[in-house]
Amino acid sequence: MSLATNDGEIRIYSGRSRSGKTAKCLIDIEAGKFETVFVFDIEAQWCEIKGFKKITSLTEFKKICVSGKKGKYAVVVSGDLKPEFEKFCKCVFHYASYFGRCAIVAEELASVTTTSKAPPAWGDVCRRILKRGAWVFAISQRWAEADKTAIGNASKIFMFQPATLTDARYLADKVNLNESDIFNLDYDSYQYIEYDNGNRSNEFKKLPFPNKKAKKS
């Protein structure tokens, strides 16, 4: 008998609008060759990406997760997003529990959680299904305003230029960096810092995209 598991990871992406955090998340998911991807698509961005199916009904989404059907799904809903996010989390928890490896993307986490205790279903996603092979990709501009469960259990944190010094200060405390290192990341060149929680290291990198200023000229 073996107790070995094929564990997933939690990865965190932070940064101001259009800094590159969602693009980096997509790059990582593509590198992971996930056959099944679930996105809570608040901004209706992922549903426009080739290969993703737009789902506007959580009833339909539940049927997909219960059936175990592989694919790439972007859930786009309206109204009060917090209870809808909890329903989404219950669905992906079921899929991962019964069918295993998948990628779960939570966009703009500060819009669907608070700084207090994690909502029950989201907490379960972060704490209980990594051992089933689920990977969690959590994205937010304002991590100081989001639930702490994901960032507290993250294997890696990817930090792009933040909107405010307060945001930089919050992240600096998590990764043992000076707040100025994060605050002064170059926005135009898609510069970011990759923090690896396994070896407590920080590395400065850039996305392989043209410089924003070069594109304007």
XYZ file of N, CA, C and O in Angstrom:
868
model
N 0.849 -1.200 0.000
C 0.000 0.000 0.000
C 0.882 1.248 0.000
O 1.857 1.328 0.740
N 0.529 2.222 -0.844
C 1.307 3.454 -0.926
C 0.434 4.650 -0.571
O -0.743 4.716 -0.953
N 1.025 5.563 0.169
C 0.321 6.803 0.508
C 0.746 7.949 -0.397
O 0.386 9.104 -0.161
N 1.523 7.659 -1.432
C 2.010 8.695 -2.338
C 0.845 9.328 -3.107
O -0.109 8.645 -3.499
N 0.897 10.633 -3.297
C -0.132 11.342 -4.052
C 0.525 12.214 -5.116
O 1.685 12.598 -4.991
N -0.227 12.496 -6.165
C 0.243 13.383 -7.226
C -0.335 14.771 -6.968
O -1.307 15.189 -7.591
N 0.246 15.454 -5.999
C -0.334 16.694 -5.506
C -0.272 17.831 -6.520
O 0.673 17.951 -7.300
N -1.298 18.666 -6.461
C -1.296 19.906 -7.214
C -0.655 21.020 -6.397
O -0.061 20.771 -5.343
N -0.788 22.240 -6.882
C -0.209 23.404 -6.214
C -1.208 24.552 -6.238
O -2.153 24.562 -7.021
N -0.955 25.526 -5.372
C -1.655 26.814 -5.452
C -0.648 27.840 -5.952
O 0.451 27.955 -5.409
N -1.032 28.575 -6.971
C -0.186 29.639 -7.504
C -0.951 30.957 -7.463
O -2.126 31.009 -7.804
N -0.251 31.996 -7.056
C -0.838 33.317 -6.848
C -0.292 34.294 -7.892
O 0.916 34.313 -8.166
N -1.189 35.128 -8.428
C -0.794 36.129 -9.432
C -1.330 37.490 -8.990
O -2.524 37.644 -8.749
N -0.429 38.454 -8.878
C -0.831 39.779 -8.416
C -0.306 40.851 -9.373
O 0.654 40.628 -10.109
N -0.944 42.017 -9.317
C -0.490 43.125 -10.152
C -1.638 44.007 -10.579
O -2.805 43.597 -10.565
N -1.315 45.215 -10.960
C -2.322 46.163 -11.418
C -2.925 45.702 -12.742
O -2.457 44.737 -13.358
N -3.951 46.380 -13.181
C -4.626 46.026 -14.417
C -3.657 46.061 -15.596
O -2.843 46.985 -15.733
N -3.723 45.040 -16.437
C -2.911 44.918 -17.660
C -1.406 44.828 -17.388
O -0.583 45.157 -18.238
N -1.054 44.379 -16.200
C 0.370 44.237 -15.874
C 0.958 42.940 -16.405
O 2.178 42.800 -16.513
N 0.093 41.956 -16.709
C 0.578 40.688 -17.238
C 0.213 39.475 -16.409
O 0.550 38.349 -16.777
N -0.511 39.665 -15.306
C -0.765 38.546 -14.396
C -1.645 37.461 -15.016
O -1.355 36.265 -14.861
N -2.698 37.849 -15.722
C -3.555 36.837 -16.352
C -2.837 36.145 -17.496
O -2.976 34.926 -17.694
N -2.041 36.903 -18.253
C -1.259 36.301 -19.340
C -0.270 35.278 -18.808
O -0.103 34.191 -19.381
N 0.374 35.585 -17.687
C 1.321 34.649 -17.076
C 0.589 33.408 -16.593
O 1.086 32.273 -16.752
N -0.594 33.587 -16.020
C -1.388 32.447 -15.562
C -1.725 31.524 -16.732
O -1.595 30.300 -16.633
N -2.131 32.094 -17.858
C -2.464 31.294 -19.038
C -1.235 30.547 -19.554
O -1.326 29.368 -19.930
N -0.082 31.209 -19.558
C 1.167 30.563 -19.978
C 1.448 29.344 -19.106
O 1.817 28.266 -19.600
N 1.267 29.488 -17.801
C 1.536 28.388 -16.870
C 0.558 27.233 -17.060
O 0.936 26.059 -16.969
N -0.693 27.561 -17.317
C -1.688 26.515 -17.538
C -1.390 25.756 -18.826
O -1.474 24.520 -18.880
N -1.019 26.483 -19.862
C -0.676 25.819 -21.125
C 0.562 24.941 -20.951
O 0.634 23.838 -21.509
N 1.522 25.396 -20.163
C 2.725 24.605 -19.911
C 2.401 23.336 -19.136
O 3.060 22.304 -19.295
N 1.359 23.394 -18.309
C 0.961 22.235 -17.521
C 0.180 21.200 -18.300
O -0.073 20.100 -17.793
N -0.214 21.543 -19.534
C -0.936 20.615 -20.427
C -2.177 20.023 -19.742
O -2.416 18.810 -19.790
N -2.948 20.886 -19.114
C -4.171 20.437 -18.453
C -5.251 20.135 -19.488
O -5.543 20.961 -20.347
N -5.843 18.964 -19.381
C -6.952 18.617 -20.265
C -8.253 19.254 -19.809
O -9.167 19.458 -20.610
N -8.320 19.558 -18.509
C -9.529 20.172 -17.955
C -9.160 21.443 -17.199
O -8.298 21.422 -16.317
N -9.827 22.536 -17.560
C -9.590 23.839 -16.932
C -10.943 24.465 -16.609
O -11.832 24.527 -17.461
N -11.080 24.934 -15.380
C -12.295 25.620 -14.952
C -11.931 27.046 -14.543
O -11.055 27.241 -13.701
N -12.605 28.031 -15.095
C -12.305 29.431 -14.781
C -13.566 30.136 -14.295
O -14.615 30.079 -14.966
N -13.470 30.801 -13.144
C -14.534 31.715 -12.731
C -14.192 33.053 -13.363
O -13.373 33.820 -12.847
N -14.813 33.322 -14.494
C -14.370 34.356 -15.432
C -15.127 35.663 -15.214
O -16.006 36.041 -16.008
N -14.766 36.397 -14.181
C -15.469 37.625 -13.801
C -15.457 38.666 -14.919
O -16.458 39.330 -15.182
N -14.314 38.813 -15.583
C -14.166 39.845 -16.602
C -14.523 39.356 -18.000
O -14.359 40.098 -18.974
N -14.995 38.119 -18.124
C -15.326 37.535 -19.433
C -14.163 37.657 -20.413
O -14.331 38.034 -21.575
N -12.964 37.315 -19.921
C -11.757 37.325 -20.761
C -11.424 35.928 -21.287
O -11.138 35.746 -22.463
N -11.476 34.966 -20.386
C -11.067 33.617 -20.739
C -12.006 32.986 -21.762
O -11.584 32.170 -22.586
N -13.267 33.365 -21.726
C -14.232 32.792 -22.660
C -13.943 33.193 -24.100
O -14.468 32.575 -25.035
N -13.099 34.223 -24.280
C -12.726 34.665 -25.624
C -11.472 33.953 -26.139
O -11.090 34.133 -27.302
N -10.836 33.174 -25.299
C -9.614 32.464 -25.681
C -9.978 31.184 -26.429
O -10.878 30.451 -26.014
N -9.283 30.932 -27.508
C -9.555 29.754 -28.321
C -9.455 28.484 -27.469
O -8.509 28.291 -26.719
N -10.452 27.629 -27.615
C -10.462 26.367 -26.888
C -11.315 26.373 -25.642
O -11.623 25.308 -25.090
N -11.719 27.573 -25.176
C -12.550 27.675 -23.981
C -14.024 27.789 -24.357
O -14.383 28.504 -25.295
N -14.861 27.088 -23.610
C -16.307 27.152 -23.814
C -16.918 28.057 -22.751
O -16.678 27.880 -21.558
N -17.720 29.007 -23.182
C -18.379 29.933 -22.260
C -19.613 29.278 -21.652
O -20.473 28.771 -22.365
N -19.691 29.286 -20.322
C -20.825 28.729 -19.591
C -21.472 29.856 -18.797
O -20.809 30.506 -17.980
N -22.751 30.098 -19.014
C -23.431 31.200 -18.324
C -24.432 30.715 -17.276
O -25.073 31.526 -16.612
N -24.558 29.407 -17.124
C -25.488 28.837 -16.144
C -24.743 27.888 -15.222
O -24.091 26.950 -15.676
N -24.834 28.134 -13.919
C -24.174 27.238 -12.971
C -24.882 25.889 -12.893
O -24.268 24.892 -12.503
N -26.130 25.851 -13.289
C -26.830 24.563 -13.377
C -26.184 23.704 -14.467
O -25.930 22.504 -14.261
N -25.910 24.315 -15.608
C -25.220 23.610 -16.689
C -23.807 23.215 -16.261
O -23.337 22.107 -16.548
N -23.135 24.128 -15.563
C -21.766 23.862 -15.126
C -21.725 22.695 -14.152
O -20.824 21.845 -14.217
N -22.689 22.625 -13.265
C -22.749 21.510 -12.312
C -22.877 20.180 -13.046
O -22.222 19.190 -12.680
N -23.696 20.143 -14.071
C -23.870 18.912 -14.843
C -22.559 18.476 -15.488
O -22.230 17.282 -15.528
N -21.789 19.443 -15.978
C -20.488 19.141 -16.589
C -19.548 18.528 -15.562
O -18.889 17.516 -15.816
N -19.483 19.141 -14.373
C -18.564 18.664 -13.332
C -18.970 17.292 -12.796
O -18.119 16.443 -12.531
N -20.254 17.067 -12.651
C -20.735 15.774 -12.161
C -20.468 14.673 -13.186
O -20.151 13.531 -12.832
N -20.549 15.027 -14.467
C -20.341 14.032 -15.526
C -18.878 13.661 -15.707
O -18.556 12.606 -16.249
N -17.973 14.562 -15.266
C -16.548 14.300 -15.444
C -16.048 14.604 -16.845
O -14.947 14.187 -17.223
N -16.817 15.347 -17.609
C -16.443 15.667 -18.988
C -15.255 16.609 -19.024
O -15.290 17.715 -18.478
N -14.183 16.189 -19.683
C -12.995 17.022 -19.790
C -13.237 18.182 -20.758
O -14.087 18.110 -21.637
N -12.473 19.237 -20.582
C -12.610 20.400 -21.448
C -12.144 21.649 -20.735
O -11.692 21.606 -19.586
N -12.266 22.773 -21.422
C -11.881 24.059 -20.870
C -13.121 24.930 -20.803
O -13.728 25.246 -21.831
N -13.485 25.324 -19.585
C -14.750 26.002 -19.356
C -14.536 27.337 -18.645
O -13.877 27.396 -17.608
N -15.122 28.402 -19.201
C -15.079 29.725 -18.588
C -16.480 30.080 -18.118
O -17.399 30.239 -18.934
N -16.654 30.160 -16.810
C -17.970 30.427 -16.231
C -18.155 31.928 -16.084
O -17.417 32.598 -15.353
N -19.131 32.454 -16.810
C -19.414 33.888 -16.805
C -20.826 34.091 -16.264
O -21.801 33.707 -16.899
N -20.918 34.672 -15.080
C -22.222 34.881 -14.447
C -22.359 36.335 -14.025
O -21.375 37.072 -13.947
N -23.582 36.747 -13.732
C -23.842 38.111 -13.291
C -24.543 38.084 -11.937
O -24.781 37.020 -11.372
N -24.860 39.257 -11.437
C -25.542 39.329 -10.147
C -24.553 39.358 -8.994
O -23.420 39.837 -9.125
N -24.973 38.843 -7.852
C -24.126 38.786 -6.653
C -23.085 37.686 -6.847
O -23.402 36.495 -6.813
N -21.844 38.061 -7.062
C -20.814 37.100 -7.455
C -20.351 36.193 -6.313
O -19.897 35.075 -6.567
N -20.437 36.639 -5.087
C -19.910 35.829 -3.980
C -20.629 34.490 -3.818
O -19.975 33.440 -3.746
N -21.965 34.451 -3.770
C -22.626 33.142 -3.677
C -22.441 32.317 -4.955
O -22.384 31.084 -4.883
N -22.339 32.976 -6.108
C -22.113 32.245 -7.353
C -20.720 31.609 -7.358
O -20.537 30.491 -7.856
N -19.755 32.301 -6.776
C -18.399 31.753 -6.679
C -18.373 30.528 -5.773
O -17.703 29.534 -6.058
N -19.140 30.557 -4.693
C -19.218 29.401 -3.800
C -19.811 28.186 -4.526
O -19.340 27.062 -4.362
N -20.816 28.428 -5.353
C -21.409 27.341 -6.140
C -20.384 26.780 -7.124
O -20.284 25.558 -7.305
N -19.642 27.673 -7.755
C -18.573 27.262 -8.663
C -17.568 26.377 -7.937
O -17.167 25.314 -8.435
N -17.180 26.786 -6.738
C -16.190 26.031 -5.962
C -16.707 24.649 -5.579
O -15.952 23.662 -5.592
N -17.969 24.551 -5.234
C -18.554 23.245 -4.904
C -18.506 22.311 -6.117
O -18.220 21.113 -5.988
N -18.753 22.878 -7.298
C -18.739 22.071 -8.524
C -17.338 21.558 -8.836
O -17.149 20.367 -9.127
N -16.330 22.441 -8.771
C -14.974 22.006 -9.122
C -14.399 21.086 -8.052
O -13.584 20.203 -8.351
N -14.836 21.282 -6.812
C -14.418 20.366 -5.746
C -14.911 18.951 -6.049
O -14.175 17.973 -5.890
N -16.156 18.852 -6.499
C -16.708 17.541 -6.859
C -15.905 16.923 -8.001
O -15.533 15.742 -7.935
N -15.628 17.713 -9.032
C -14.881 17.177 -10.182
C -13.523 16.647 -9.739
O -13.140 15.519 -10.058
N -12.782 17.471 -8.995
C -11.437 17.069 -8.576
C -11.476 15.851 -7.647
O -10.607 14.973 -7.723
N -12.478 15.781 -6.803
C -12.587 14.663 -5.867
C -12.805 13.339 -6.572
O -12.266 12.305 -6.167
N -13.572 13.369 -7.657
C -13.938 12.122 -8.340
C -13.136 11.846 -9.611
O -12.952 10.683 -9.997
N -12.649 12.916 -10.252
C -12.007 12.720 -11.556
C -10.553 13.183 -11.608
O -9.865 12.953 -12.598
N -10.087 13.836 -10.547
C -8.662 14.121 -10.442
C -8.174 15.385 -11.114
O -8.801 16.435 -11.026
N -7.072 15.270 -11.795
C -6.276 16.417 -12.243
C -7.087 17.432 -13.065
O -7.759 17.090 -14.026
N -6.951 18.686 -12.657
C -7.585 19.791 -13.372
C -6.947 21.097 -12.912
O -6.218 21.127 -11.910
N -7.200 22.160 -13.653
C -6.762 23.501 -13.267
C -7.986 24.317 -12.905
O -8.982 24.323 -13.630
N -7.919 25.008 -11.778
C -9.024 25.834 -11.298
C -8.523 27.274 -11.199
O -7.564 27.554 -10.474
N -9.157 28.169 -11.937
C -8.723 29.571 -11.985
C -9.769 30.458 -11.330
O -10.945 30.447 -11.717
N -9.346 31.240 -10.341
C -10.216 32.209 -9.678
C -9.728 33.607 -10.025
O -8.668 34.028 -9.563
N -10.473 34.298 -10.882
C -10.109 35.658 -11.295
C -10.608 36.682 -10.282
O -11.719 36.565 -9.759
N -9.778 37.707 -10.036
C -10.132 38.819 -9.151
C -10.738 38.329 -7.837
O -11.895 38.609 -7.500
N -9.931 37.605 -7.093
C -10.387 36.964 -5.865
C -10.928 37.960 -4.843
O -11.819 37.629 -4.054
N -10.412 39.183 -4.855
C -10.887 40.181 -3.896
C -12.350 40.550 -4.133
O -13.009 41.080 -3.233
N -12.879 40.255 -5.320
C -14.280 40.564 -5.627
C -15.235 39.493 -5.117
O -16.438 39.735 -5.028
N -14.709 38.310 -4.797
C -15.591 37.198 -4.401
C -15.275 36.630 -3.023
O -15.922 35.694 -2.563
N -14.259 37.181 -2.357
C -13.949 36.786 -0.982
C -13.693 38.052 -0.165
O -13.680 39.162 -0.701
N -13.469 37.885 1.119
C -13.146 39.009 1.993
C -11.869 38.673 2.760
O -11.306 37.589 2.627
N -11.433 39.609 3.578
C -10.208 39.391 4.352
C -10.440 38.498 5.563
O -9.482 38.117 6.236
N -11.688 38.165 5.848
C -11.989 37.277 6.968
C -11.817 35.823 6.537
O -11.248 35.530 5.488
N -12.330 34.904 7.310
C -12.185 33.479 7.025
C -12.699 33.141 5.637
O -13.696 33.689 5.177
N -12.029 32.217 4.963
C -12.403 31.827 3.607
C -13.829 31.292 3.571
O -14.250 30.568 4.485
N -14.595 31.633 2.533
C -15.906 30.993 2.349
C -15.721 29.476 2.335
O -14.706 28.984 1.838
N -16.659 28.709 2.879
C -16.455 27.260 3.065
C -15.999 26.497 1.829
O -15.024 25.740 1.886
N -16.680 26.667 0.715
C -16.342 25.881 -0.475
C -14.980 26.294 -1.048
O -14.208 25.448 -1.496
N -14.682 27.598 -1.023
C -13.371 28.053 -1.481
C -12.278 27.535 -0.557
O -11.206 27.113 -1.013
N -12.529 27.537 0.731
C -11.561 26.989 1.674
C -11.287 25.524 1.404
O -10.142 25.066 1.471
N -12.325 24.765 1.078
C -12.149 23.353 0.750
C -11.301 23.174 -0.506
O -10.465 22.268 -0.576
N -11.531 24.023 -1.499
C -10.732 23.958 -2.731
C -9.254 24.172 -2.418
O -8.377 23.455 -2.920
N -8.959 25.132 -1.569
C -7.561 25.462 -1.258
C -6.885 24.433 -0.358
O -5.672 24.252 -0.432
N -7.662 23.751 0.484
C -7.053 22.887 1.496
C -7.187 21.385 1.237
O -6.368 20.598 1.717
N -8.199 20.983 0.464
C -8.537 19.560 0.461
C -8.386 18.819 -0.873
O -8.392 17.580 -0.869
N -8.268 19.529 -1.988
C -8.246 18.781 -3.251
C -6.917 18.834 -4.002
O -6.792 18.240 -5.070
N -5.928 19.503 -3.432
C -4.610 19.478 -4.082
C -4.082 18.049 -4.157
O -3.435 17.655 -5.128
N -4.375 17.259 -3.139
C -3.912 15.866 -3.111
C -4.575 15.017 -4.180
O -4.113 13.907 -4.477
N -5.646 15.516 -4.778
C -6.320 14.815 -5.878
C -5.734 15.190 -7.233
O -6.171 14.691 -8.265
N -4.774 16.103 -7.214
C -4.152 16.525 -8.467
C -4.702 17.822 -9.020
O -4.367 18.221 -10.139
N -5.556 18.515 -8.254
C -6.077 19.802 -8.697
C -5.026 20.893 -8.468
O -4.333 20.893 -7.447
N -4.925 21.785 -9.423
C -4.054 22.951 -9.310
C -4.939 24.189 -9.230
O -5.884 24.328 -10.002
N -4.615 25.088 -8.318
C -5.405 26.300 -8.125
C -4.580 27.511 -8.540
O -3.449 27.706 -8.073
N -5.161 28.333 -9.415
C -4.510 29.543 -9.908
C -5.384 30.728 -9.493
O -6.485 30.907 -10.021
N -4.912 31.499 -8.526
C -5.705 32.593 -7.965
C -5.113 33.939 -8.375
O -3.911 34.177 -8.205
N -5.967 34.801 -8.896
C -5.530 36.078 -9.469
C -6.244 37.228 -8.769
O -7.453 37.160 -8.531
N -5.491 38.294 -8.473
C -6.132 39.479 -7.902
C -5.223 40.694 -8.033
O -3.998 40.570 -7.974
N -5.847 41.851 -8.199
C -5.085 43.100 -8.162
C -4.776 43.503 -6.725
O -3.742 44.085 -6.456
N -5.693 43.191 -5.805
C -5.596 43.699 -4.432
C -5.609 42.546 -3.445
O -6.632 42.221 -2.847
N -4.452 41.923 -3.227
C -4.403 40.777 -2.322
C -4.630 41.168 -0.867
O -5.063 40.347 -0.063
N -4.375 42.413 -0.530
C -4.633 42.860 0.842
C -6.129 42.848 1.160
O -6.519 42.840 2.325
N -6.975 42.809 0.115
C -8.421 42.825 0.302
C -9.046 41.453 0.059
O -10.272 41.320 0.091
N -8.235 40.435 -0.192
C -8.745 39.101 -0.521
C -8.524 38.122 0.632
O -7.770 38.385 1.569
N -9.179 36.977 0.517
C -9.016 35.900 1.483
C -7.555 35.459 1.573
O -6.839 35.432 0.572
N -7.123 35.109 2.768
C -5.713 34.773 2.997
C -5.403 33.282 2.830
O -4.240 32.887 2.853
N -6.425 32.447 2.645
C -6.199 31.003 2.595
C -5.308 30.610 1.423
O -4.365 29.829 1.571
N -5.599 31.150 0.247
C -4.836 30.789 -0.947
C -3.387 31.238 -0.841
O -2.455 30.451 -1.040
N -3.172 32.489 -0.507
C -1.806 33.009 -0.459
C -1.017 32.353 0.680
O 0.191 32.174 0.596
N -1.711 31.956 1.732
C -1.038 31.293 2.848
C -0.593 29.877 2.538
O 0.273 29.335 3.229
N -1.180 29.272 1.498
C -0.833 27.906 1.119
C -0.179 27.821 -0.262
O -0.055 26.728 -0.821
N 0.244 28.946 -0.779
C 0.768 28.988 -2.148
C 2.168 28.390 -2.263
O 3.010 28.577 -1.389
N 2.389 27.682 -3.356
C 3.730 27.187 -3.673
C 4.558 28.261 -4.357
O 5.763 28.369 -4.134
N 3.889 29.062 -5.205
C 4.583 30.143 -5.904
C 3.696 31.379 -5.953
O 2.469 31.274 -6.022
N 4.338 32.543 -5.923
C 3.643 33.818 -6.038
C 4.315 34.617 -7.147
O 5.542 34.802 -7.141
N 3.522 35.090 -8.090
C 4.036 35.881 -9.207
C 3.541 37.315 -9.040
O 2.337 37.569 -9.080
N 4.470 38.229 -8.851
C 4.129 39.621 -8.542
C 4.523 40.550 -9.676
O 5.705 40.714 -9.979
N 3.518 41.163 -10.302
C 3.740 42.207 -11.288
C 3.575 43.559 -10.600
O 3.232 43.618 -9.421
N 3.818 44.643 -11.324
C 3.749 45.953 -10.688
C 2.370 46.189 -10.052
O 1.350 46.048 -10.719
N 2.333 46.525 -8.771
C 1.055 46.768 -8.096
C 0.551 48.181 -8.361
O 1.289 49.049 -8.841
N -0.714 48.412 -8.020
C -1.304 49.731 -8.218
C -0.859 50.719 -7.144
O -0.701 51.908 -7.413
N -0.653 50.235 -5.920
C -0.336 51.129 -4.805
C 0.809 50.585 -3.955
O 1.122 49.390 -3.994
N 1.380 51.476 -3.170
C 2.438 51.077 -2.244
C 1.883 50.160 -1.160
O 2.587 49.269 -0.669
N 0.634 50.351 -0.799
C -0.009 49.474 0.187
C -0.020 48.036 -0.302
O 0.258 47.103 0.462
N -0.328 47.832 -1.584
C -0.317 46.495 -2.165
C 1.089 45.904 -2.142
O 1.287 44.728 -1.830
N 2.076 46.732 -2.489
C 3.463 46.270 -2.483
C 3.909 45.887 -1.080
O 4.593 44.878 -0.877
N 3.502 46.683 -0.116
C 3.887 46.430 1.283
C 3.292 45.106 1.776
O 3.961 44.332 2.468
N 2.050 44.836 1.414
C 1.401 43.598 1.825
C 2.141 42.382 1.268
O 2.409 41.418 1.981
N 2.484 42.432 -0.010
C 3.175 41.312 -0.644
C 4.601 41.167 -0.123
O 5.094 40.055 0.066
N 5.274 42.282 0.102
C 6.653 42.233 0.584
C 6.756 41.475 1.896
O 7.712 40.726 2.133
N 5.764 41.644 2.739
C 5.749 40.949 4.020
C 5.621 39.439 3.840
O 6.110 38.662 4.661
N 4.985 39.007 2.742
C 4.775 37.579 2.494
C 6.007 36.892 1.905
O 6.193 35.684 2.080
N 6.834 37.650 1.189
C 7.923 37.022 0.427
C 9.316 37.507 0.833
O 10.305 37.207 0.157
N 9.392 38.265 1.935
C 10.680 38.719 2.456
C 11.455 39.559 1.441
O 12.620 39.316 1.141
N 10.775 40.580 0.898
C 11.402 41.532 -0.013
C 11.161 42.946 0.502
O 10.273 43.183 1.322
N 11.951 43.894 -0.001
C 11.660 45.292 0.268
C 10.460 45.712 -0.575
O 10.340 45.315 -1.740
N 9.567 46.482 -0.008
C 8.378 46.906 -0.742
C 8.735 47.667 -2.014
O 8.021 47.585 -3.022
N 9.868 48.377 -2.004
C 10.279 49.130 -3.195
C 10.622 48.208 -4.361
O 10.442 48.571 -5.530
N 11.123 46.997 -4.073
C 11.433 46.039 -5.138
C 10.182 45.674 -5.925
O 10.225 45.504 -7.151
N 9.075 45.544 -5.216
C 7.808 45.180 -5.859
C 7.149 46.408 -6.482
O 6.693 46.370 -7.627
N 7.137 47.502 -5.750
C 6.468 48.719 -6.219
C 7.101 49.252 -7.507
O 6.408 49.794 -8.376
N 8.413 49.082 -7.652
C 9.134 49.654 -8.794
C 9.344 48.673 -9.949
O 10.142 48.939 -10.853
N 8.643 47.553 -9.950
C 8.716 46.651 -11.099
C 8.299 47.401 -12.363
O 7.406 48.262 -12.324
N 8.931 47.086 -13.486
C 8.674 47.819 -14.727
C 7.377 47.338 -15.381
O 7.283 46.186 -15.822
N 6.418 48.214 -15.446
C 5.100 47.888 -16.005
C 5.171 47.660 -17.513
O 4.563 46.730 -18.048
N 5.928 48.499 -18.207
C 5.949 48.455 -19.672
C 6.618 47.207 -20.232
O 6.284 46.765 -21.328
N 7.555 46.626 -19.492
C 8.259 45.439 -19.992
C 7.711 44.138 -19.406
O 8.315 43.083 -19.573
N 6.561 44.215 -18.706
C 5.940 43.035 -18.096
C 6.898 42.324 -17.132
O 6.953 41.110 -17.057
N 7.624 43.116 -16.370
C 8.549 42.549 -15.387
C 7.764 42.024 -14.181
O 6.750 42.601 -13.776
N 8.247 40.926 -13.623
C 7.607 40.366 -12.438
C 8.637 39.660 -11.565
O 9.768 39.396 -11.978
N 8.235 39.369 -10.339
C 9.064 38.602 -9.414
C 8.380 37.263 -9.175
O 7.174 37.210 -8.910
N 9.139 36.186 -9.275
C 8.622 34.853 -8.975
C 9.161 34.405 -7.624
O 10.380 34.258 -7.446
N 8.253 34.233 -6.677
C 8.628 33.746 -5.352
C 8.333 32.260 -5.264
O 7.214 31.817 -5.534
N 9.344 31.477 -4.890
C 9.210 30.034 -4.713
C 9.207 29.746 -3.217
O 10.224 29.929 -2.542
N 8.080 29.294 -2.710
C 7.958 29.057 -1.275
C 8.752 27.842 -0.809
O 9.084 27.719 0.366
N 9.073 26.953 -1.757
C 9.830 25.758 -1.387
C 11.235 26.065 -0.929
O 11.720 25.520 0.069
N 11.899 26.961 -1.656
C 13.274 27.308 -1.267
C 13.412 28.759 -0.820
O 14.531 29.265 -0.671
N 12.259 29.424 -0.614
C 12.236 30.804 -0.103
C 13.051 31.752 -0.984
O 13.776 32.615 -0.491
N 12.920 31.618 -2.296
C 13.719 32.434 -3.210
C 12.851 33.374 -4.033
O 11.683 33.085 -4.307
N 13.423 34.499 -4.432
C 12.772 35.461 -5.310
C 13.633 35.667 -6.548
O 14.850 35.839 -6.452
N 12.999 35.659 -7.718
C 13.728 35.839 -8.973
C 12.987 36.844 -9.855
O 11.789 36.740 -10.062
N 13.741 37.827 -10.374
C 13.170 38.836 -11.262
C 13.137 38.294 -12.689
O 14.142 37.793 -13.194
N 11.968 38.422 -13.352
C 11.806 37.910 -14.707
C 10.946 38.866 -15.530
O 10.426 39.855 -15.007
N 10.797 38.565 -16.824
C 9.912 39.332 -17.699
C 9.146 38.381 -18.610
O 9.669 37.335 -18.999
N 7.920 38.753 -18.944
C 7.172 37.978 -19.921
C 7.749 38.220 -21.314
O 8.270 39.312 -21.587
N 7.652 37.244 -22.204
C 8.245 37.366 -23.544
C 7.361 38.162 -24.505
O 7.046 37.708 -25.613
N 6.955 39.355 -24.083
C 6.091 40.203 -24.897
C 6.817 41.490 -25.274
O 7.725 41.931 -24.549
N 6.430 42.135 -26.379
C 7.023 43.437 -26.740
C 6.761 44.483 -25.658
O 5.697 44.464 -25.017
N 7.700 45.368 -25.460
C 7.543 46.451 -24.495
C 6.352 47.324 -24.884
O 6.131 47.633 -26.044
N 5.543 47.713 -23.895
C 4.354 48.511 -24.161
C 4.712 49.827 -24.850
O 4.004 50.283 -25.759
N 5.794 50.470 -24.441
C 6.197 51.725 -25.041
C 6.627 51.540 -26.490
O 6.349 52.362 -27.346
N 7.275 50.409 -26.762
C 7.716 50.123 -28.133
C 6.520 49.944 -29.051
O 6.529 50.337 -30.226
N 5.447 49.337 -28.519
C 4.246 49.125 -29.321
C 3.535 50.435 -29.636
O 2.872 50.556 -30.661
N 3.694 51.445 -28.760
C 3.032 52.730 -28.974
C 3.759 53.590 -29.981
O 3.167 54.457 -30.614
N 5.074 53.379 -30.101
C 5.883 54.241 -30.975
C 5.721 53.894 -32.436
O 5.167 52.889 -32.803
